[in-house]
Amino acid sequence: MTNILHIDTSPRDARSISRQLTKELITNWQGTYSQDTVTYRDLGHQLIAPVDEPWIAATFSSPESHTPELAAAIKISDELIDEFLAAERYVFGVPMYNFSVPSNFKAYIDQIVRVKRTFVVNEQGGYEGLVTNKKMLVITARGGSYTQGTPAAQFDFQEPYIRAIFGLIGVTDITFIHADNLAMGDDARTQSLENARQAMKDIVSNW
């Protein structure tokens, strides 16, 4: 049995392409692998607080020294990390905003990328991820195309950032399905969604 953590990050509801696609994938997955479990978190509608000074103080001090304020500041981080570590696979729906990720997803990342919980700094000053043997699927929704070798590729700070930050904590097996060209006319949009759905079928069969 596999535990999947499914996260949506779009603030849109029914009009969200990334939500539609992740829902389709999870529905097909559960129809194929009924014994697997899915934990769902909606970051688009249930916002995560950003890191603040009490959070930083709690992170860089021992739990035994925490005041009630510091314990409260780190509580949501602990919950999110425990949930993240309990999953073997991740399915994230992430629209591209200003060439990168939505701010609510960045707030989530800041809560779970935490020293001594999901990574450590070794004696040489290097980073060692503590989250290993996991697989991640990221389904994006993009107005244009940022394929490598095209002029717009230089503006893609979404996929490189996600690969880098989750790679830092040890998640390196990351697959992307880009639903792109969504603002480039009906034909381009339809073709892109067809391509994304075919890639999703392959994921369900082979992931």
mmCIF file of C-alpha atoms in Angstrom:
data_model
loop_
_atom_site.group_PDB
_atom_site.id
_atom_site.type_symbol
_atom_site.label_atom_id
_atom_site.label_comp_id
_atom_site.label_asym_id
_atom_site.label_seq_id
_atom_site.Cartn_x
_atom_site.Cartn_y
_atom_site.Cartn_z
ATOM 1 C CA MET A 1 0.000 0.000 0.000
ATOM 2 C CA THR A 2 1.283 3.425 -0.975
ATOM 3 C CA ASN A 3 0.418 6.730 0.688
ATOM 4 C CA ILE A 4 0.107 9.629 -1.757
ATOM 5 C CA LEU A 5 0.148 13.266 -0.682
ATOM 6 C CA HIS A 6 -2.000 15.252 -3.123
ATOM 7 C CA ILE A 7 -1.615 19.024 -2.976
ATOM 8 C CA ASP A 8 -3.381 21.684 -5.016
ATOM 9 C CA THR A 9 -2.018 25.222 -4.960
ATOM 10 C CA SER A 10 -4.292 27.201 -7.282
ATOM 11 C CA PRO A 11 -6.584 29.759 -5.627
ATOM 12 C CA ARG A 12 -9.082 29.070 -8.404
ATOM 13 C CA ASP A 13 -11.763 26.453 -7.961
ATOM 14 C CA ALA A 14 -13.592 24.870 -10.900
ATOM 15 C CA ARG A 15 -11.753 27.079 -13.413
ATOM 16 C CA SER A 16 -8.362 25.784 -12.310
ATOM 17 C CA ILE A 17 -6.695 23.586 -14.919
ATOM 18 C CA SER A 18 -4.109 22.245 -12.481
ATOM 19 C CA ARG A 19 -6.887 21.187 -10.078
ATOM 20 C CA GLN A 20 -8.831 19.488 -12.854
ATOM 21 C CA LEU A 21 -5.783 17.515 -13.942
ATOM 22 C CA THR A 22 -4.623 16.419 -10.502
ATOM 23 C CA LYS A 23 -8.172 15.339 -9.647
ATOM 24 C CA GLU A 24 -8.381 13.265 -12.824
ATOM 25 C CA LEU A 25 -5.048 11.630 -12.118
ATOM 26 C CA ILE A 26 -5.877 10.793 -8.502
ATOM 27 C CA THR A 27 -9.302 9.449 -9.499
ATOM 28 C CA ASN A 28 -7.730 7.195 -12.125
ATOM 29 C CA TRP A 29 -5.005 6.138 -9.707
ATOM 30 C CA GLN A 30 -7.485 5.124 -7.014
ATOM 31 C CA GLY A 31 -9.534 3.245 -9.591
ATOM 32 C CA THR A 32 -6.438 1.255 -10.515
ATOM 33 C CA TYR A 33 -4.781 0.923 -7.106
ATOM 34 C CA SER A 34 -7.674 0.851 -4.656
ATOM 35 C CA GLN A 35 -5.482 -0.222 -1.744
ATOM 36 C CA ASP A 36 -3.458 3.004 -1.845
ATOM 37 C CA THR A 37 -4.339 5.935 0.388
ATOM 38 C CA VAL A 38 -4.467 9.620 -0.517
ATOM 39 C CA THR A 39 -3.953 12.550 1.845
ATOM 40 C CA TYR A 40 -5.242 15.803 0.389
ATOM 41 C CA ARG A 41 -4.204 19.353 1.207
ATOM 42 C CA ASP A 42 -5.638 22.419 -0.500
ATOM 43 C CA LEU A 43 -3.065 25.192 -0.253
ATOM 44 C CA GLY A 44 -4.989 27.385 -2.644
ATOM 45 C CA HIS A 45 -7.959 27.721 -0.310
ATOM 46 C CA GLN A 46 -6.384 26.943 3.068
ATOM 47 C CA LEU A 47 -3.380 29.229 3.221
ATOM 48 C CA ILE A 48 -0.230 28.437 5.159
ATOM 49 C CA ALA A 49 1.253 31.186 7.300
ATOM 50 C CA PRO A 50 4.631 32.508 6.165
ATOM 51 C CA VAL A 51 7.735 32.061 8.266
ATOM 52 C CA ASP A 52 8.119 34.745 10.948
ATOM 53 C CA GLU A 53 10.584 35.585 13.729
ATOM 54 C CA PRO A 54 9.114 33.215 16.382
ATOM 55 C CA TRP A 55 9.227 30.399 13.801
ATOM 56 C CA ILE A 56 12.915 31.059 13.163
ATOM 57 C CA ALA A 57 13.648 31.203 16.881
ATOM 58 C CA ALA A 58 11.862 27.887 17.420
ATOM 59 C CA THR A 59 13.631 26.211 14.516
ATOM 60 C CA PHE A 60 17.088 27.114 15.773
ATOM 61 C CA SER A 61 16.556 26.195 19.415
ATOM 62 C CA SER A 62 15.903 22.964 21.284
ATOM 63 C CA PRO A 63 12.276 21.913 21.878
ATOM 64 C CA GLU A 64 12.977 21.744 25.604
ATOM 65 C CA SER A 65 13.628 25.488 25.650
ATOM 66 C CA HIS A 66 10.500 26.496 23.751
ATOM 67 C CA THR A 67 8.099 28.921 25.343
ATOM 68 C CA PRO A 68 4.385 28.467 24.567
ATOM 69 C CA GLU A 69 4.799 31.125 21.865
ATOM 70 C CA LEU A 70 7.649 29.275 20.171
ATOM 71 C CA ALA A 71 5.862 25.928 20.438
ATOM 72 C CA ALA A 72 2.813 27.446 18.755
ATOM 73 C CA ALA A 73 4.966 29.058 16.055
ATOM 74 C CA ILE A 74 6.474 25.724 14.997
ATOM 75 C CA LYS A 75 3.339 23.585 15.377
ATOM 76 C CA ILE A 76 2.060 23.850 11.809
ATOM 77 C CA SER A 77 5.548 23.181 10.451
ATOM 78 C CA ASP A 78 5.776 19.976 12.478
ATOM 79 C CA GLU A 79 2.357 18.868 11.242
ATOM 80 C CA LEU A 80 3.190 19.573 7.616
ATOM 81 C CA ILE A 81 6.555 17.835 7.830
ATOM 82 C CA ASP A 82 5.051 14.752 9.499
ATOM 83 C CA GLU A 83 2.443 14.594 6.741
ATOM 84 C CA PHE A 84 5.101 15.039 4.049
ATOM 85 C CA LEU A 85 7.353 12.342 5.483
ATOM 86 C CA ALA A 86 4.468 9.876 5.841
ATOM 87 C CA ALA A 87 3.884 9.854 2.072
ATOM 88 C CA GLU A 88 5.826 7.779 -0.430
ATOM 89 C CA ARG A 89 4.596 9.705 -3.456
ATOM 90 C CA TYR A 90 3.542 13.268 -4.098
ATOM 91 C CA VAL A 91 1.139 14.743 -6.653
ATOM 92 C CA PHE A 92 1.276 18.533 -6.800
ATOM 93 C CA GLY A 93 -0.828 20.818 -8.965
ATOM 94 C CA VAL A 94 1.078 24.065 -9.492
ATOM 95 C CA PRO A 95 0.088 26.913 -11.811
ATOM 96 C CA MET A 96 2.866 29.177 -13.058
ATOM 97 C CA TYR A 97 2.659 32.683 -11.590
ATOM 98 C CA ASN A 98 5.095 35.296 -12.872
ATOM 99 C CA PHE A 99 7.407 32.558 -14.189
ATOM 100 C CA SER A 100 7.536 30.820 -10.791
ATOM 101 C CA VAL A 101 5.255 29.246 -8.153
ATOM 102 C CA PRO A 102 2.290 30.743 -6.267
ATOM 103 C CA SER A 103 3.208 32.492 -3.024
ATOM 104 C CA ASN A 104 1.069 30.085 -0.981
ATOM 105 C CA PHE A 105 3.115 27.150 -2.309
ATOM 106 C CA LYS A 106 6.323 28.997 -1.453
ATOM 107 C CA ALA A 107 5.005 29.482 2.106
ATOM 108 C CA TYR A 108 4.391 25.722 2.317
ATOM 109 C CA ILE A 109 7.884 24.960 1.066
ATOM 110 C CA ASP A 110 9.379 27.322 3.652
ATOM 111 C CA GLN A 111 7.516 25.417 6.372
ATOM 112 C CA ILE A 112 8.737 21.952 5.354
ATOM 113 C CA VAL A 113 12.305 22.675 4.233
ATOM 114 C CA ARG A 114 13.668 22.743 7.744
ATOM 115 C CA VAL A 115 17.092 21.984 9.126
ATOM 116 C CA LYS A 116 17.328 18.761 11.176
ATOM 117 C CA ARG A 117 13.853 17.689 9.999
ATOM 118 C CA THR A 118 14.137 17.413 6.232
ATOM 119 C CA PHE A 119 17.815 18.260 5.695
ATOM 120 C CA VAL A 120 21.057 18.697 7.602
ATOM 121 C CA VAL A 121 24.237 20.655 7.016
ATOM 122 C CA ASN A 122 27.295 18.417 7.175
ATOM 123 C CA GLU A 123 30.735 19.249 8.575
ATOM 124 C CA GLN A 124 31.887 20.466 5.174
ATOM 125 C CA GLY A 125 28.999 22.912 4.938
ATOM 126 C CA GLY A 126 27.120 20.851 2.360
ATOM 127 C CA TYR A 127 23.443 19.966 2.412
ATOM 128 C CA GLU A 128 22.198 16.421 2.947
ATOM 129 C CA GLY A 129 18.555 15.618 2.327
ATOM 130 C CA LEU A 130 16.723 13.437 4.830
ATOM 131 C CA VAL A 131 13.716 12.679 2.598
ATOM 132 C CA THR A 132 14.712 9.684 0.494
ATOM 133 C CA ASN A 133 13.077 6.979 -1.639
ATOM 134 C CA LYS A 134 10.176 9.217 -2.660
ATOM 135 C CA LYS A 135 8.625 10.043 -6.034
ATOM 136 C CA MET A 136 7.046 13.350 -7.007
ATOM 137 C CA LEU A 137 4.755 14.299 -9.867
ATOM 138 C CA VAL A 138 4.198 17.992 -10.555
ATOM 139 C CA ILE A 139 1.393 18.983 -12.925
ATOM 140 C CA THR A 140 1.728 22.593 -13.989
ATOM 141 C CA ALA A 141 -0.611 24.990 -15.803
ATOM 142 C CA ARG A 142 1.096 27.619 -17.959
ATOM 143 C CA GLY A 143 -0.171 30.297 -20.307
ATOM 144 C CA GLY A 144 2.765 29.870 -22.691
ATOM 145 C CA SER A 145 5.476 27.359 -23.505
ATOM 146 C CA TYR A 146 8.905 27.351 -21.860
ATOM 147 C CA THR A 147 10.431 24.321 -23.551
ATOM 148 C CA GLN A 148 14.206 24.109 -23.472
ATOM 149 C CA GLY A 149 15.730 25.685 -26.563
ATOM 150 C CA THR A 150 12.932 28.218 -27.048
ATOM 151 C CA PRO A 151 13.347 31.954 -26.340
ATOM 152 C CA ALA A 152 10.955 31.772 -23.376
ATOM 153 C CA ALA A 153 12.885 28.968 -21.665
ATOM 154 C CA GLN A 154 15.023 31.532 -19.830
ATOM 155 C CA PHE A 155 11.925 32.704 -17.949
ATOM 156 C CA ASP A 156 11.078 29.308 -16.465
ATOM 157 C CA PHE A 157 11.907 29.670 -12.788
ATOM 158 C CA GLN A 158 9.170 27.214 -11.823
ATOM 159 C CA GLU A 159 10.518 23.784 -12.728
ATOM 160 C CA PRO A 160 14.177 24.568 -11.872
ATOM 161 C CA TYR A 161 13.153 25.945 -8.475
ATOM 162 C CA ILE A 162 10.971 22.963 -7.615
ATOM 163 C CA ARG A 163 13.709 20.533 -8.661
ATOM 164 C CA ALA A 164 16.327 22.435 -6.666
ATOM 165 C CA ILE A 165 14.414 22.928 -3.420
ATOM 166 C CA PHE A 166 12.992 19.422 -3.199
ATOM 167 C CA GLY A 167 16.299 17.996 -4.351
ATOM 168 C CA LEU A 168 17.923 19.752 -1.414
ATOM 169 C CA ILE A 169 15.807 17.713 1.008
ATOM 170 C CA GLY A 170 16.399 14.478 -0.921
ATOM 171 C CA VAL A 171 13.498 14.216 -3.367
ATOM 172 C CA THR A 172 15.215 13.850 -6.733
ATOM 173 C CA ASP A 173 12.831 11.523 -8.602
ATOM 174 C CA ILE A 174 10.584 14.294 -9.930
ATOM 175 C CA THR A 175 8.390 14.102 -13.039
ATOM 176 C CA PHE A 176 6.775 17.163 -14.614
ATOM 177 C CA ILE A 177 3.695 17.270 -16.798
ATOM 178 C CA HIS A 178 3.301 20.751 -18.235
ATOM 179 C CA ALA A 179 -0.137 21.804 -19.442
ATOM 180 C CA ASP A 180 1.243 24.750 -21.368
ATOM 181 C CA ASN A 181 0.101 27.155 -24.090
ATOM 182 C CA LEU A 182 -3.210 27.552 -22.275
ATOM 183 C CA ALA A 183 -3.446 31.201 -23.363
ATOM 184 C CA MET A 184 -2.313 30.606 -26.938
ATOM 185 C CA GLY A 185 -5.684 29.922 -28.553
ATOM 186 C CA ASP A 186 -8.193 27.082 -28.567
ATOM 187 C CA ASP A 187 -6.207 24.709 -30.791
ATOM 188 C CA ALA A 188 -2.988 25.015 -28.776
ATOM 189 C CA ARG A 189 -4.897 24.717 -25.510
ATOM 190 C CA THR A 190 -6.781 21.605 -26.636
ATOM 191 C CA GLN A 191 -3.611 19.918 -27.897
ATOM 192 C CA SER A 192 -1.742 20.700 -24.698
ATOM 193 C CA LEU A 193 -4.479 19.244 -22.509
ATOM 194 C CA GLU A 194 -4.621 16.115 -24.671
ATOM 195 C CA ASN A 195 -0.860 15.712 -24.282
ATOM 196 C CA ALA A 196 -1.070 16.217 -20.522
ATOM 197 C CA ARG A 197 -3.857 13.662 -20.143
ATOM 198 C CA GLN A 198 -1.922 11.095 -22.163
ATOM 199 C CA ALA A 199 1.130 11.659 -19.984
ATOM 200 C CA MET A 200 -1.088 11.195 -16.908
ATOM 201 C CA LYS A 201 -2.312 7.829 -18.242
ATOM 202 C CA ASP A 202 1.301 6.754 -18.655
ATOM 203 C CA ILE A 203 2.015 7.790 -15.076
ATOM 204 C CA VAL A 204 -0.850 5.694 -13.733
ATOM 205 C CA SER A 205 0.421 2.713 -15.698
ATOM 206 C CA ASN A 206 4.138 3.027 -14.992
ATOM 207 C CA TRP A 207 4.898 5.272 -11.997
#
